[in-house]
Structures are given as structure tokens and as C-alpha cells.
Amino acid sequence: MTDIRYTKEHEWIRLDGDSATVGITDYAQSQLGDIVFVEVPDEGKAVTKGAEAAVVESVKAASEVYAPVSGTVTQGNAVLGDAPDTVNSDPAGDGWFFKMTLTDASELDGLMDQAAYDAYLKDCDA
Amino acid sequence: MKAVADTILSVRSKPGETQVPDSAANDTLLTTPLDALHRSLGAKMVPFAGYSMPVQYPLGVLKEHLHTRAAAGLFDVSHMGQADLVGDDIAIALEALVPGDLQALKPGRIRYTQLLNDDGGMIDDLMVAVPVDGATNRLHLVVNAGCKDKDYAALQSALGDRAVLEKKDAHALLALQGPLAASVLARFDADCAEMPFMSLRPVTVNGVDVVVSRCGYTGEDGYEISVSLEDAEALAKTLLDQPEVEPIGLGARDSLRLESGLCLYGHDIDDTTSPIEADLLWSISKRRRAEGGFPGDARILKEINEGTSRVRVGLKPIGRAPAREGTVIETPEGDAVGVVTSGGFGPTVEGPIAMGYVASAQAKPGTRLHLIVRGKALEADVVAMPFVQQRYYRGTK
């Protein structure tokens, strides 16, 4: 089963079996503008739901990316080191930030599904 | 995801500073006469120095920056403070408050200088110009938006009845910057192309009377254009209709000036930094260095002769991570020796750049230092500024 969930801070997390992939949404990349630097976590790093897990910087601002759920990083996206603008061009695909295992899969239940996130975006732009 | 550092929107507030907070509620924000035009162009508007200003247009900061370096960009800088200082022998009177040589300034010429406090710190940096007709009782000033009120108060308090300050609240200010700015403006008045750098003259652009100054804040050739509020939008539209010109927001304005090594008041210079610490000695003439006669002259003349304990330098991170304002600078041995005052990504440099203050012993170009970013020490070298060669107009010879 593939299921994408969203945070209020505009991260997405896609569950594939026991593993999950994390990135930032198209809305997030459009708000940031031209992304010039991304720092992803190393394999084996423990991340905590709602705490900083990665960094993304545009020309004008630095932002923290939060872990949507708690768990352990299994892979950071090495492509983003040399091509951070991949996050602009393909935020939901090749621009993923890191893969992780989940400590408690039930934490996903507290996140928004696609319909809820779409409704939330309307409020963000209001 | 949450922004933790924003180059454009952060204004450090310090005790005793009267800068307008950028977080001022939206309903109290001032607007420029181009407000409707910005919105129709799809600008993202942000609060800046008490004004609602365009931070970027749909092109985005990166492309706006590169377009300005390649062609020409139009900036709304109407938030800046324009005023005339009027009084007998006004150049002599104002020299008591700034270290710039105003008496040597010829008719229609502009000088960059700094308004100083009694300790030799900078209340603001500003442009001062002598009118085209050479009148000795009038100077044109352009000051920073966030400093207007304290500047005007300082000027009036120091000059008393020797001078009257005439605020030009009925004027907007546009900047046309970039290597093609001269050919754009020459389309309306051929003589604009030959204006010397740091000079001004009255010009008519498409039927609109304006005053054009050949200066700017991007390191490129270009102009600042003072225009009445009622004519500002028509002028902006005329210039935007030229194929070389794109509208450029505050985001690119900041990355352009950083690449050019230019100071941003409230960040790279403030009321504690002297012009010598800020590496602005070039703006003080031989006569003024010899005579003094400006606030804090004892400190500043001593610093000219004996050096300073800290100095503003350029910093080039070795890796790709930008170091933002406030980043601590250490020696490779881990001794704190300074702090970053402006930092980010230089689109033309294609990498991170920064400026900041370091202990003078560490200020030599080539010195390897560490920038402490998110707890990690990132290597950086002290480098000479500007990061991108300035391309001001120096005549056709």
C-alpha cells in the first residue's frame, strides 16, 4: 500500500512497506523559490517527530525541514548535494530528502491525507 | 519546514535604534505609488522598513539577479528618504556631521558618505549631491528608509537654525540598473549615456520630468530616478515596456549588493561601527583626514593612523552551505574572532558568499577561518571584495 501524508509545515511522507520517504511539497518549494543548498541527514541518524532533520536554503532564506514522524534515517538523497534545484523541479519525486524507518507507524494517523492537505493549502493562501 | 533565517526581512534591532520594525502590522504599512503596479505584475509583497515592498516577482530572486547583471532591472526604491538640506554655505555646515568632502564636490556631483555620532559610529550612510546649478545653499540627500526619522532628527538637532530640511515626500525613487541601463535611458535622452558616474541631471523621459543620478546599489552601471508621485507609475511602465527591462525585487537587490561588497545599514554597519572598521576609508578625502572636524574625529583619525581591532572583510565558504547573518567566525584553532553580518548565495558567483567583521590579525585575504553553521565548523577564506567586479561607468576613454 502506498500512502502519502502531509504535515502543516509542508513536508510529505510516503510509506512503502516498513520504510518511508520524506520530502517537501510543491507549495513549499514554490514559497522558497530557487533552492541553492540542501543538507540531508546521514544514514543511521535518529530523528524525532517535529524536530529538525534537514536544511533547505534558497537565495534569500534558510529553512529547517522537520521529521514528520520519529524513526531512523536509512538514506539521504545524495543527488541534492550537487543539484539542490531538483527540489524545485521535482519536489514529490527525484527531489526527495531522506528515507527512514518508523518507530511508531501510528504517528502517521496524526498527519493530513491528500484531501485534508489540499484544503489546508487553501487556508495558507487566503 | 520553517524559515529560520531570512536575509531580506531580518533587521537587527538594537538598544537605542529607532528603526521601524519590519514586523509592523500590515494595516500600518506605508505603500509606494507603484503598489498597484507591483501587485498587477504578480509581486510577492513583504513588510520592509515600514513599507509594503516587492521582495520578488514571478521571475524569482535568482533569475532577477542574473537578468540585472546581463541586461537591465527596474527597482522601486521609493521607501528611501529623499530630502534637501537648505541653508547658507550648507556644504560647510554638513561637513560638521559627515567625514565626506562636500566642499570639493562640483555642481551636479554626488558623494557617498556617513552620518556620524559623537563616538564615530554611523547613524546612517547616505548620498549627498550638489545641485546642477551649483547653488551653495542647497544639498540633495538620499538616506536609508529605516533611518529616515532618526537622520532627519539628528540633522535638525545638530544644524539648528543654520539649515532647513525639506523632505521630498511628493517624490518616488526608481532604480534602473544593469549593463543595458544606459542604452535604455539614452533612448529617451541621448545625453544620459555619457553622464559621469556619481553625477545627476534633470531629464525628460517620455514627457515626464525627472532627476536622474548615475549611481546605484548593484555594482552595475545604472541610474536612480527621482520622479513625482503622480508620474511614478507612468515612468515605471514606460521603462518596463523596454525589451531589456524586467522588474526586480528586494531579494535580488540584496544579493546584488552583497556580491558587490556594498554595506547594508543595520547589518554590515551601524551606530557602533566606524567607517574605518567598515573599510570605508576611501570615502574620506585627504583634506578631511588631515583636518578632521566631524563627529568622532578623534577616534576615526586615530584608527586611520594606528588601525582598528576589527575590520569588515569578505568571506568565501569553501563548500556549498551559505553562512547567514549572525554566524560566528572562528580560527581553525577554535578561537572566536568575529561574526558574519551579511551572508547568502551569490547567483553570479554561483556559490555562497558572506561579509563580516573579524579581528584585524585575521583580516588578510587568504586567511583560512571557520564559520560555525548549525554547530559545524565550515571552512572559509578571507577574500578581497567585491565578489563580482563592479562595472560603473567610467567614461568612453
Short mmCIF file of C-alpha atoms in Angstrom, two decimals:
data_model
loop_
_atom_site.label_atom_id
_atom_site.label_comp_id
_atom_site.label_asym_id
_atom_site.label_seq_id
_atom_site.Cartn_x
_atom_site.Cartn_y
_atom_site.Cartn_z
CA MET A 1 0.00 0.00 0.00
CA THR A 2 1.29 3.46 -0.88
CA ASP A 3 0.03 6.29 1.23
CA ILE A 4 1.21 9.93 1.22
CA ARG A 5 0.69 12.09 4.28
CA TYR A 6 1.42 15.78 4.86
CA THR A 7 2.45 17.99 7.77
CA LYS A 8 1.31 21.55 8.44
CA GLU A 9 4.92 22.56 7.82
CA HIS A 10 4.63 21.27 4.22
CA GLU A 11 6.67 18.09 4.43
CA TRP A 12 5.35 14.92 2.73
CA ILE A 13 5.99 11.35 3.80
CA ARG A 14 5.29 8.31 1.60
CA LEU A 15 5.09 4.89 3.22
CA ASP A 16 6.34 1.87 1.23
CA GLY A 17 6.07 -1.20 3.44
CA ASP A 18 8.27 -0.68 6.52
CA SER A 19 10.18 2.24 5.01
CA ALA A 20 9.12 5.81 4.27
CA THR A 21 10.43 8.59 2.02
CA VAL A 22 10.31 12.25 3.12
CA GLY A 23 10.38 15.46 1.08
CA ILE A 24 8.88 18.94 0.91
CA THR A 25 5.76 19.77 -1.05
CA ASP A 26 5.37 21.70 -4.29
CA TYR A 27 3.83 24.52 -2.26
CA ALA A 28 6.91 24.60 -0.02
CA GLN A 29 9.38 24.76 -2.91
CA SER A 30 7.33 27.48 -4.60
CA GLN A 31 7.36 29.53 -1.39
CA LEU A 32 11.13 29.10 -1.00
CA GLY A 33 11.98 29.96 -4.59
CA ASP A 34 15.29 28.99 -6.15
CA ILE A 35 16.86 26.37 -3.88
CA VAL A 36 20.66 26.65 -3.72
CA PHE A 37 21.62 24.31 -0.86
CA VAL A 38 20.20 21.22 0.80
CA GLU A 39 21.66 19.35 3.78
CA VAL A 40 20.18 15.88 4.30
CA PRO A 41 20.72 13.67 7.37
CA ASP A 42 23.26 10.83 7.36
CA GLU A 43 22.28 7.16 7.39
CA GLY A 44 21.67 5.94 10.92
CA LYS A 45 20.63 9.30 12.34
CA ALA A 46 17.70 9.12 14.75
CA VAL A 47 15.06 11.75 14.00
CA THR A 48 12.21 12.88 16.21
CA LYS A 49 8.73 13.85 15.02
CA GLY A 50 8.57 17.64 14.67
CA ALA A 51 12.32 18.16 15.17
CA GLU A 52 14.85 19.41 12.60
CA ALA A 53 16.00 16.66 10.22
CA ALA A 54 17.30 18.57 7.18
CA VAL A 55 18.06 22.08 5.95
CA VAL A 56 16.99 23.77 2.74
CA GLU A 57 18.21 27.17 1.60
CA SER A 58 17.04 29.49 -1.16
CA VAL A 59 18.89 32.62 -2.30
CA LYS A 60 17.27 34.64 0.40
CA ALA A 61 16.43 32.32 3.28
CA ALA A 62 17.41 29.23 5.25
CA SER A 63 14.68 26.84 6.42
CA GLU A 64 14.60 23.74 8.58
CA VAL A 65 12.82 20.61 7.41
CA TYR A 66 11.17 18.65 10.21
CA ALA A 67 10.79 14.90 10.54
CA PRO A 68 7.07 14.11 10.02
CA VAL A 69 7.41 11.08 12.33
CA SER A 70 10.09 9.59 14.60
CA GLY A 71 12.48 6.95 13.34
CA THR A 72 15.91 6.23 11.90
CA VAL A 73 17.32 7.58 8.63
CA THR A 74 18.31 4.83 6.19
CA GLN A 75 19.45 7.04 3.30
CA GLY A 76 19.89 10.74 2.48
CA ASN A 77 19.36 11.87 -1.13
CA ALA A 78 22.95 12.41 -2.30
CA VAL A 79 21.76 13.97 -5.58
CA LEU A 80 20.70 17.14 -3.73
CA GLY A 81 24.27 17.97 -2.75
CA ASP A 82 25.23 18.84 -6.33
CA ALA A 83 21.76 19.55 -7.71
CA PRO A 84 19.70 21.22 -4.96
CA ASP A 85 17.40 22.69 -7.62
CA THR A 86 15.99 19.17 -8.13
CA VAL A 87 13.74 20.09 -5.19
CA ASN A 88 12.28 22.91 -7.31
CA SER A 89 11.82 20.83 -10.44
CA ASP A 90 10.54 17.58 -8.87
CA PRO A 91 9.66 18.05 -5.19
CA ALA A 92 7.45 14.95 -4.97
CA GLY A 93 9.82 12.71 -6.95
CA ASP A 94 13.59 12.99 -7.50
CA GLY A 95 13.74 15.89 -5.04
CA TRP A 96 13.08 13.64 -2.02
CA PHE A 97 15.20 14.40 1.09
CA PHE A 98 15.66 11.14 3.00
CA LYS A 99 14.34 7.62 3.60
CA MET A 100 13.64 6.34 7.11
CA THR A 101 12.23 3.51 9.17
CA LEU A 102 9.39 4.36 11.55
CA THR A 103 9.47 3.93 15.31
CA ASP A 104 5.70 4.02 15.57
CA ALA A 105 3.66 3.82 12.34
CA SER A 106 0.57 5.09 14.19
CA GLU A 107 2.19 8.56 14.22
CA LEU A 108 1.14 8.78 10.55
CA ASP A 109 -2.50 8.87 11.64
CA GLY A 110 -2.00 12.38 13.02
CA LEU A 111 -0.92 13.72 9.62
CA MET A 112 -3.09 15.06 6.79
CA ASP A 113 -4.09 12.99 3.78
CA GLN A 114 -4.19 14.50 0.28
CA ALA A 115 -7.72 15.90 0.62
CA ALA A 116 -7.02 17.45 4.02
CA TYR A 117 -3.73 18.96 2.79
CA ASP A 118 -5.38 20.43 -0.31
CA ALA A 119 -7.97 22.08 1.93
CA TYR A 120 -5.19 23.29 4.25
CA LEU A 121 -3.34 24.91 1.30
CA LYS A 122 -6.43 26.97 0.50
CA ASP A 123 -6.20 28.42 4.01
CA CYS A 124 -2.46 29.08 3.57
CA ASP A 125 -3.09 31.22 0.52
CA ALA A 126 -6.11 33.01 1.97
CA MET B 1 9.54 23.28 7.07
CA LYS B 2 10.06 26.64 8.65
CA ALA B 3 12.24 29.63 7.77
CA VAL B 4 14.96 30.12 10.36
CA ALA B 5 16.93 32.91 8.65
CA ASP B 6 15.71 35.40 6.11
CA THR B 7 18.28 37.70 4.59
CA ILE B 8 15.87 40.32 3.41
CA LEU B 9 13.38 40.54 6.17
CA SER B 10 15.56 40.49 9.24
CA VAL B 11 16.52 43.85 10.67
CA ARG B 12 18.54 43.59 13.82
CA SER B 13 17.03 45.76 16.50
CA LYS B 14 19.46 47.23 18.94
CA PRO B 15 19.03 49.31 22.05
CA GLY B 16 18.79 52.95 21.09
CA GLU B 17 17.99 52.28 17.48
CA THR B 18 14.81 53.75 16.14
CA GLN B 19 14.45 51.63 13.04
CA VAL B 20 10.93 50.80 12.06
CA PRO B 21 10.38 47.13 12.89
CA ASP B 22 9.75 45.04 9.79
CA SER B 23 7.14 43.09 11.67
CA ALA B 24 4.90 46.16 11.78
CA ALA B 25 1.29 45.11 11.38
CA ASN B 26 0.14 45.05 7.78
CA ASP B 27 -2.54 47.65 8.34
CA THR B 28 0.05 50.24 9.37
CA LEU B 29 2.32 49.67 6.37
CA LEU B 30 3.02 52.52 4.01
CA THR B 31 2.77 51.94 0.27
CA THR B 32 4.72 53.39 -2.63
CA PRO B 33 2.99 54.89 -5.71
CA LEU B 34 3.88 51.68 -7.57
CA ASP B 35 1.93 49.43 -5.17
CA ALA B 36 -0.85 48.61 -7.65
CA LEU B 37 1.70 48.04 -10.43
CA HIS B 38 3.71 45.61 -8.27
CA ARG B 39 0.58 43.61 -7.50
CA SER B 40 -0.51 43.57 -11.14
CA LEU B 41 2.95 42.22 -12.06
CA GLY B 42 2.46 39.35 -9.59
CA ALA B 43 4.97 40.56 -6.99
CA LYS B 44 5.20 38.91 -3.60
CA MET B 45 4.80 41.83 -1.20
CA VAL B 46 6.52 41.88 2.21
CA PRO B 47 6.84 44.41 5.02
CA PHE B 48 10.20 46.22 4.84
CA ALA B 49 11.21 49.29 6.87
CA GLY B 50 7.56 50.13 7.45
CA TYR B 51 6.62 49.81 3.77
CA SER B 52 4.88 47.11 1.78
CA MET B 53 7.55 46.27 -0.81
CA PRO B 54 8.03 43.68 -3.59
CA VAL B 55 10.53 41.02 -2.48
CA GLN B 56 10.31 39.20 -5.80
CA TYR B 57 8.28 38.95 -9.00
CA PRO B 58 7.27 35.73 -10.81
CA LEU B 59 10.77 35.52 -12.37
CA GLY B 60 12.20 34.76 -8.88
CA VAL B 61 15.22 36.11 -7.00
CA LEU B 62 17.85 34.07 -8.87
CA LYS B 63 16.73 34.99 -12.39
CA GLU B 64 16.02 38.60 -11.38
CA HIS B 65 19.59 38.85 -10.10
CA LEU B 66 21.09 37.35 -13.26
CA HIS B 67 18.89 39.49 -15.50
CA THR B 68 20.14 42.66 -13.79
CA ARG B 69 23.77 41.60 -14.37
CA ALA B 70 23.03 40.70 -18.01
CA ALA B 71 20.57 43.40 -19.15
CA ALA B 72 18.63 45.90 -17.03
CA GLY B 73 16.40 45.74 -13.95
CA LEU B 74 13.89 48.24 -12.59
CA PHE B 75 13.69 48.56 -8.80
CA ASP B 76 11.17 50.53 -6.73
CA VAL B 77 13.23 52.23 -4.03
CA SER B 78 10.63 54.83 -3.14
CA HIS B 79 10.94 53.85 0.53
CA MET B 80 14.32 55.61 0.61
CA GLY B 81 14.35 59.08 2.16
CA GLN B 82 14.81 61.96 -0.27
CA ALA B 83 15.31 65.44 1.18
CA ASP B 84 17.02 68.76 0.53
CA LEU B 85 19.09 70.49 3.17
CA VAL B 86 18.85 74.26 2.71
CA GLY B 87 20.98 76.95 4.35
CA ASP B 88 23.91 79.31 3.73
CA ASP B 89 27.19 77.52 2.90
CA ILE B 90 25.40 74.26 3.53
CA ALA B 91 28.32 72.06 2.41
CA ILE B 92 30.48 73.54 5.18
CA ALA B 93 27.66 73.09 7.70
CA LEU B 94 27.02 69.44 6.80
CA GLU B 95 30.74 68.62 6.86
CA ALA B 96 30.48 69.01 10.65
CA LEU B 97 28.33 65.84 10.67
CA VAL B 98 29.90 63.65 7.96
CA PRO B 99 33.51 62.77 7.00
CA GLY B 100 32.91 63.14 3.25
CA ASP B 101 34.49 66.05 1.36
CA LEU B 102 31.46 68.13 0.41
CA GLN B 103 33.28 71.40 -0.26
CA ALA B 104 35.21 69.76 -3.11
CA LEU B 105 32.01 68.48 -4.69
CA LYS B 106 31.31 70.13 -8.06
CA PRO B 107 27.84 71.14 -9.33
CA GLY B 108 25.72 68.11 -10.20
CA ARG B 109 28.08 65.66 -8.48
CA ILE B 110 27.18 63.06 -5.85
CA ARG B 111 29.18 61.75 -2.90
CA TYR B 112 28.73 58.69 -0.68
CA THR B 113 29.33 59.48 3.00
CA GLN B 114 28.17 58.62 6.51
CA LEU B 115 26.22 60.49 9.16
CA LEU B 116 28.29 60.02 12.34
CA ASN B 117 27.54 60.06 16.04
CA ASP B 118 29.90 61.56 18.62
CA ASP B 119 31.64 58.19 19.07
CA GLY B 120 32.42 57.94 15.34
CA GLY B 121 29.74 55.27 14.83
CA MET B 122 27.40 55.51 11.88
CA ILE B 123 23.87 56.83 12.30
CA ASP B 124 23.36 56.07 8.61
CA ASP B 125 25.13 56.04 5.26
CA LEU B 126 23.82 58.36 2.59
CA MET B 127 24.25 60.07 -0.78
CA VAL B 128 24.83 63.84 -0.86
CA ALA B 129 24.67 65.87 -4.09
CA VAL B 130 25.29 69.48 -5.09
CA PRO B 131 22.51 70.92 -7.28
CA VAL B 132 23.19 71.14 -11.00
CA ASP B 133 23.14 74.97 -10.84
CA GLY B 134 25.93 74.89 -8.25
CA ALA B 135 23.86 76.64 -5.58
CA THR B 136 25.84 76.79 -2.33
CA ASN B 137 22.71 76.91 -0.16
CA ARG B 138 21.24 73.53 -1.06
CA LEU B 139 22.27 69.85 -0.94
CA HIS B 140 20.24 66.86 -2.13
CA LEU B 141 20.23 63.88 0.27
CA VAL B 142 19.14 60.26 -0.13
CA VAL B 143 19.07 58.27 3.15
CA ASN B 144 18.03 54.75 4.15
CA ALA B 145 14.32 54.03 4.57
CA GLY B 146 14.64 52.62 8.08
CA CYS B 147 16.77 55.57 9.22
CA LYS B 148 14.77 58.50 7.87
CA ASP B 149 13.28 59.72 11.13
CA LYS B 150 16.45 59.48 13.22
CA ASP B 151 18.56 61.01 10.41
CA TYR B 152 16.27 63.99 9.99
CA ALA B 153 16.12 64.48 13.77
CA ALA B 154 19.92 64.29 14.03
CA LEU B 155 20.39 66.77 11.18
CA GLN B 156 17.90 69.28 12.55
CA SER B 157 19.20 68.99 16.08
CA ALA B 158 22.84 69.46 15.04
CA LEU B 159 22.30 72.21 12.46
CA GLY B 160 19.61 74.15 14.33
CA ASP B 161 18.75 77.38 12.52
CA ARG B 162 21.67 77.03 10.11
CA ALA B 163 19.59 74.74 7.90
CA VAL B 164 16.05 73.77 6.99
CA LEU B 165 15.25 70.20 5.96
CA GLU B 166 12.83 69.96 3.05
CA LYS B 167 11.52 66.38 2.83
CA LYS B 168 10.61 65.35 -0.70
CA ASP B 169 7.61 63.29 0.34
CA ALA B 170 5.99 64.01 -3.02
CA HIS B 171 8.72 62.06 -4.84
CA ALA B 172 9.21 58.41 -5.64
CA LEU B 173 12.59 56.85 -6.48
CA LEU B 174 13.17 54.21 -9.15
CA ALA B 175 16.48 52.49 -9.90
CA LEU B 176 17.36 51.28 -13.39
CA GLN B 177 20.43 49.05 -13.08
CA GLY B 178 22.47 46.85 -15.35
CA PRO B 179 24.82 46.93 -18.35
CA LEU B 180 21.98 47.90 -20.72
CA ALA B 181 20.53 50.62 -18.45
CA ALA B 182 22.43 53.34 -20.31
CA SER B 183 21.18 52.32 -23.75
CA VAL B 184 17.62 52.12 -22.39
CA LEU B 185 17.70 55.61 -20.91
CA ALA B 186 19.56 57.04 -23.91
CA ARG B 187 16.51 56.12 -26.00
CA PHE B 188 14.68 58.96 -24.21
CA ASP B 189 17.61 61.36 -23.71
CA ALA B 190 20.85 60.60 -25.55
CA ASP B 191 22.97 62.56 -23.06
CA CYS B 192 22.15 60.08 -20.25
CA ALA B 193 24.64 57.61 -21.74
CA GLU B 194 27.58 59.98 -21.22
CA MET B 195 26.71 61.13 -17.67
CA PRO B 196 29.70 60.57 -15.37
CA PHE B 197 29.33 58.03 -12.56
CA MET B 198 28.08 59.82 -9.42
CA SER B 199 26.53 62.78 -11.25
CA LEU B 200 22.94 63.95 -11.66
CA ARG B 201 20.94 65.99 -14.15
CA PRO B 202 17.32 66.83 -14.98
CA VAL B 203 15.93 64.70 -17.80
CA THR B 204 12.60 64.31 -19.56
CA VAL B 205 11.62 60.68 -20.10
CA ASN B 206 8.64 60.24 -22.41
CA GLY B 207 7.22 63.62 -21.33
CA VAL B 208 7.86 63.06 -17.61
CA ASP B 209 10.28 65.44 -15.88
CA VAL B 210 12.69 63.58 -13.59
CA VAL B 211 16.11 63.95 -11.98
CA VAL B 212 18.49 61.16 -12.97
CA SER B 213 21.52 60.18 -10.84
CA ARG B 214 24.14 57.81 -12.25
CA CYS B 215 24.61 55.58 -9.21
CA GLY B 216 23.02 52.53 -7.61
CA TYR B 217 23.32 49.60 -5.26
CA THR B 218 24.02 46.65 -7.53
CA GLY B 219 27.66 47.15 -8.60
CA GLU B 220 26.42 47.61 -12.17
CA ASP B 221 26.20 50.74 -14.27
CA GLY B 222 22.82 52.36 -13.81
CA TYR B 223 20.68 55.20 -12.58
CA GLU B 224 18.39 56.26 -9.78
CA ILE B 225 15.48 58.34 -11.00
CA SER B 226 13.61 60.77 -8.76
CA VAL B 227 10.08 61.35 -10.02
CA SER B 228 6.90 62.93 -8.69
CA LEU B 229 4.41 60.55 -7.05
CA GLU B 230 1.80 61.22 -9.74
CA ASP B 231 4.21 60.45 -12.61
CA ALA B 232 5.92 57.44 -10.99
CA GLU B 233 3.68 54.71 -12.34
CA ALA B 234 3.71 56.08 -15.90
CA LEU B 235 7.51 56.27 -15.80
CA ALA B 236 7.81 52.73 -14.42
CA LYS B 237 5.51 51.42 -17.17
CA THR B 238 7.49 53.27 -19.85
CA LEU B 239 10.73 51.70 -18.63
CA LEU B 240 9.19 48.22 -18.19
CA ASP B 241 7.96 48.44 -21.79
CA GLN B 242 11.59 48.44 -22.96
CA PRO B 243 12.57 44.91 -24.02
CA GLU B 244 15.75 44.88 -21.87
CA VAL B 245 13.97 45.73 -18.62
CA GLU B 246 12.45 43.37 -16.03
CA PRO B 247 11.04 44.39 -12.61
CA ILE B 248 13.39 43.35 -9.79
CA GLY B 249 12.50 42.92 -6.10
CA LEU B 250 14.28 43.46 -2.80
CA GLY B 251 15.54 39.85 -2.76
CA ALA B 252 17.76 40.34 -5.79
CA ARG B 253 18.65 43.85 -4.66
CA ASP B 254 20.17 42.27 -1.55
CA SER B 255 22.11 39.52 -3.38
CA LEU B 256 23.36 42.04 -5.97
CA ARG B 257 24.69 44.46 -3.36
CA LEU B 258 26.27 41.63 -1.34
CA GLU B 259 28.16 40.32 -4.39
CA SER B 260 29.31 43.89 -4.98
CA GLY B 261 30.63 44.21 -1.42
CA LEU B 262 28.27 47.08 -0.57
CA CYS B 263 27.20 47.62 3.05
CA LEU B 264 23.60 47.28 4.21
CA TYR B 265 22.85 49.64 7.09
CA GLY B 266 21.65 47.89 10.26
CA HIS B 267 23.53 44.75 9.23
CA ASP B 268 27.08 45.48 8.00
CA ILE B 269 27.31 48.93 9.54
CA ASP B 270 25.55 50.51 12.50
CA ASP B 271 25.93 53.06 15.26
CA THR B 272 28.83 51.15 16.82
CA THR B 273 30.95 50.63 13.68
CA SER B 274 33.26 53.36 12.42
CA PRO B 275 33.87 53.99 8.70
CA ILE B 276 37.43 52.72 9.18
CA GLU B 277 36.32 49.42 10.73
CA ALA B 278 33.83 49.11 7.86
CA ASP B 279 36.65 49.53 5.28
CA LEU B 280 35.14 52.79 4.02
CA LEU B 281 38.32 54.90 4.31
CA TRP B 282 38.15 55.51 0.54
CA SER B 283 35.12 57.74 1.18
CA ILE B 284 37.17 60.18 3.32
CA SER B 285 39.34 62.64 1.35
CA LYS B 286 42.92 63.65 2.16
CA ARG B 287 41.79 67.07 3.37
CA ARG B 288 39.23 65.64 5.75
CA ARG B 289 41.73 63.07 7.06
CA ALA B 290 44.13 65.93 7.75
CA GLU B 291 41.62 68.39 9.21
CA GLY B 292 39.05 66.21 10.98
CA GLY B 293 36.15 68.36 12.10
CA PHE B 294 33.46 65.65 12.04
CA PRO B 295 31.84 63.75 14.95
CA GLY B 296 34.12 61.11 16.43
CA ASP B 297 37.10 62.53 14.53
CA ALA B 298 39.50 61.71 17.39
CA ARG B 299 38.61 58.00 17.16
CA ILE B 300 38.50 57.89 13.37
CA LEU B 301 41.80 59.75 12.79
CA LYS B 302 43.45 57.52 15.39
CA GLU B 303 42.08 54.43 13.61
CA ILE B 304 43.40 55.72 10.27
CA ASN B 305 46.88 56.05 11.74
CA GLU B 306 47.01 53.08 14.10
CA GLY B 307 44.48 50.63 12.66
CA THR B 308 41.40 49.05 14.22
CA SER B 309 40.92 45.93 16.32
CA ARG B 310 38.25 44.59 13.93
CA VAL B 311 37.58 45.16 10.26
CA ARG B 312 34.93 44.26 7.67
CA VAL B 313 36.09 41.57 5.24
CA GLY B 314 34.70 39.34 2.52
CA LEU B 315 34.36 35.60 3.29
CA LYS B 316 34.17 32.79 0.73
CA PRO B 317 32.94 29.47 2.16
CA ILE B 318 34.82 26.53 0.63
CA GLY B 319 31.73 24.29 0.49
CA ARG B 320 28.22 24.95 -0.75
CA ALA B 321 26.49 25.84 2.53
CA PRO B 322 25.66 29.53 2.92
CA ALA B 323 26.54 31.21 6.24
CA ARG B 324 23.86 33.68 7.23
CA GLU B 325 23.97 36.88 9.29
CA GLY B 326 24.95 36.16 12.91
CA THR B 327 27.18 33.17 12.10
CA VAL B 328 30.17 33.06 14.50
CA ILE B 329 33.61 33.18 12.86
CA GLU B 330 36.45 31.19 14.49
CA THR B 331 40.09 30.49 13.78
CA PRO B 332 40.91 26.88 12.80
CA GLU B 333 42.06 26.54 16.45
CA GLY B 334 38.53 27.38 17.63
CA ASP B 335 39.01 30.95 18.90
CA ALA B 336 36.05 33.20 18.16
CA VAL B 337 37.31 36.15 16.10
CA GLY B 338 34.20 37.67 14.56
CA VAL B 339 30.69 37.41 13.20
CA VAL B 340 29.02 37.35 9.77
CA THR B 341 26.92 40.48 9.10
CA SER B 342 25.55 39.53 5.65
CA GLY B 343 25.66 36.14 4.04
CA GLY B 344 23.90 34.06 1.46
CA PHE B 345 24.18 32.72 -2.04
CA GLY B 346 25.68 34.77 -4.87
CA PRO B 347 23.90 33.84 -8.12
CA THR B 348 26.66 35.31 -10.31
CA VAL B 349 29.40 33.80 -8.11
CA GLU B 350 27.37 30.55 -8.22
CA GLY B 351 28.18 29.83 -4.61
CA PRO B 352 27.91 31.05 -1.04
CA ILE B 353 29.40 34.43 -0.08
CA ALA B 354 29.44 36.48 3.09
CA MET B 355 30.85 39.57 4.72
CA GLY B 356 31.53 40.18 8.36
CA TYR B 357 33.85 41.61 10.96
CA VAL B 358 36.98 39.77 12.08
CA ALA B 359 39.90 40.62 14.36
CA SER B 360 42.40 42.60 12.30
CA ALA B 361 45.04 39.89 12.72
CA GLN B 362 42.75 37.55 10.75
CA ALA B 363 41.75 40.04 8.04
CA LYS B 364 44.40 39.35 5.39
CA PRO B 365 43.00 37.83 2.16
CA GLY B 366 43.80 34.14 2.06
CA THR B 367 43.40 33.63 5.80
CA ARG B 368 41.56 30.36 6.46
CA LEU B 369 38.76 30.68 9.03
CA HIS B 370 35.85 28.57 10.26
CA LEU B 371 32.18 29.57 10.07
CA ILE B 372 30.06 27.86 12.72
CA VAL B 373 26.87 26.86 10.87
CA ARG B 374 24.34 24.68 12.75
CA GLY B 375 27.07 23.62 15.17
CA LYS B 376 29.50 22.57 12.45
CA ALA B 377 32.73 24.35 11.54
CA LEU B 378 32.71 25.12 7.80
CA GLU B 379 35.94 26.28 6.16
CA ALA B 380 36.03 29.73 4.56
CA ASP B 381 38.71 32.06 3.25
CA VAL B 382 39.03 35.79 3.78
CA VAL B 383 38.81 37.33 0.30
CA ALA B 384 39.07 40.81 -1.17
CA MET B 385 35.72 42.36 -2.12
CA PRO B 386 33.81 42.86 -4.33
CA PHE B 387 32.98 39.25 -5.16
CA VAL B 388 31.84 40.41 -8.61
CA GLN B 389 33.75 43.17 -10.39
CA GLN B 390 31.91 46.50 -10.19
CA ARG B 391 31.08 47.90 -13.62
CA TYR B 392 30.38 51.57 -13.00
CA TYR B 393 30.53 53.93 -15.97
CA ARG B 394 34.00 55.49 -16.16
CA GLY B 395 33.71 57.29 -19.48
CA THR B 396 34.43 56.18 -23.01
CA LYS B 397 38.17 56.82 -22.92
#
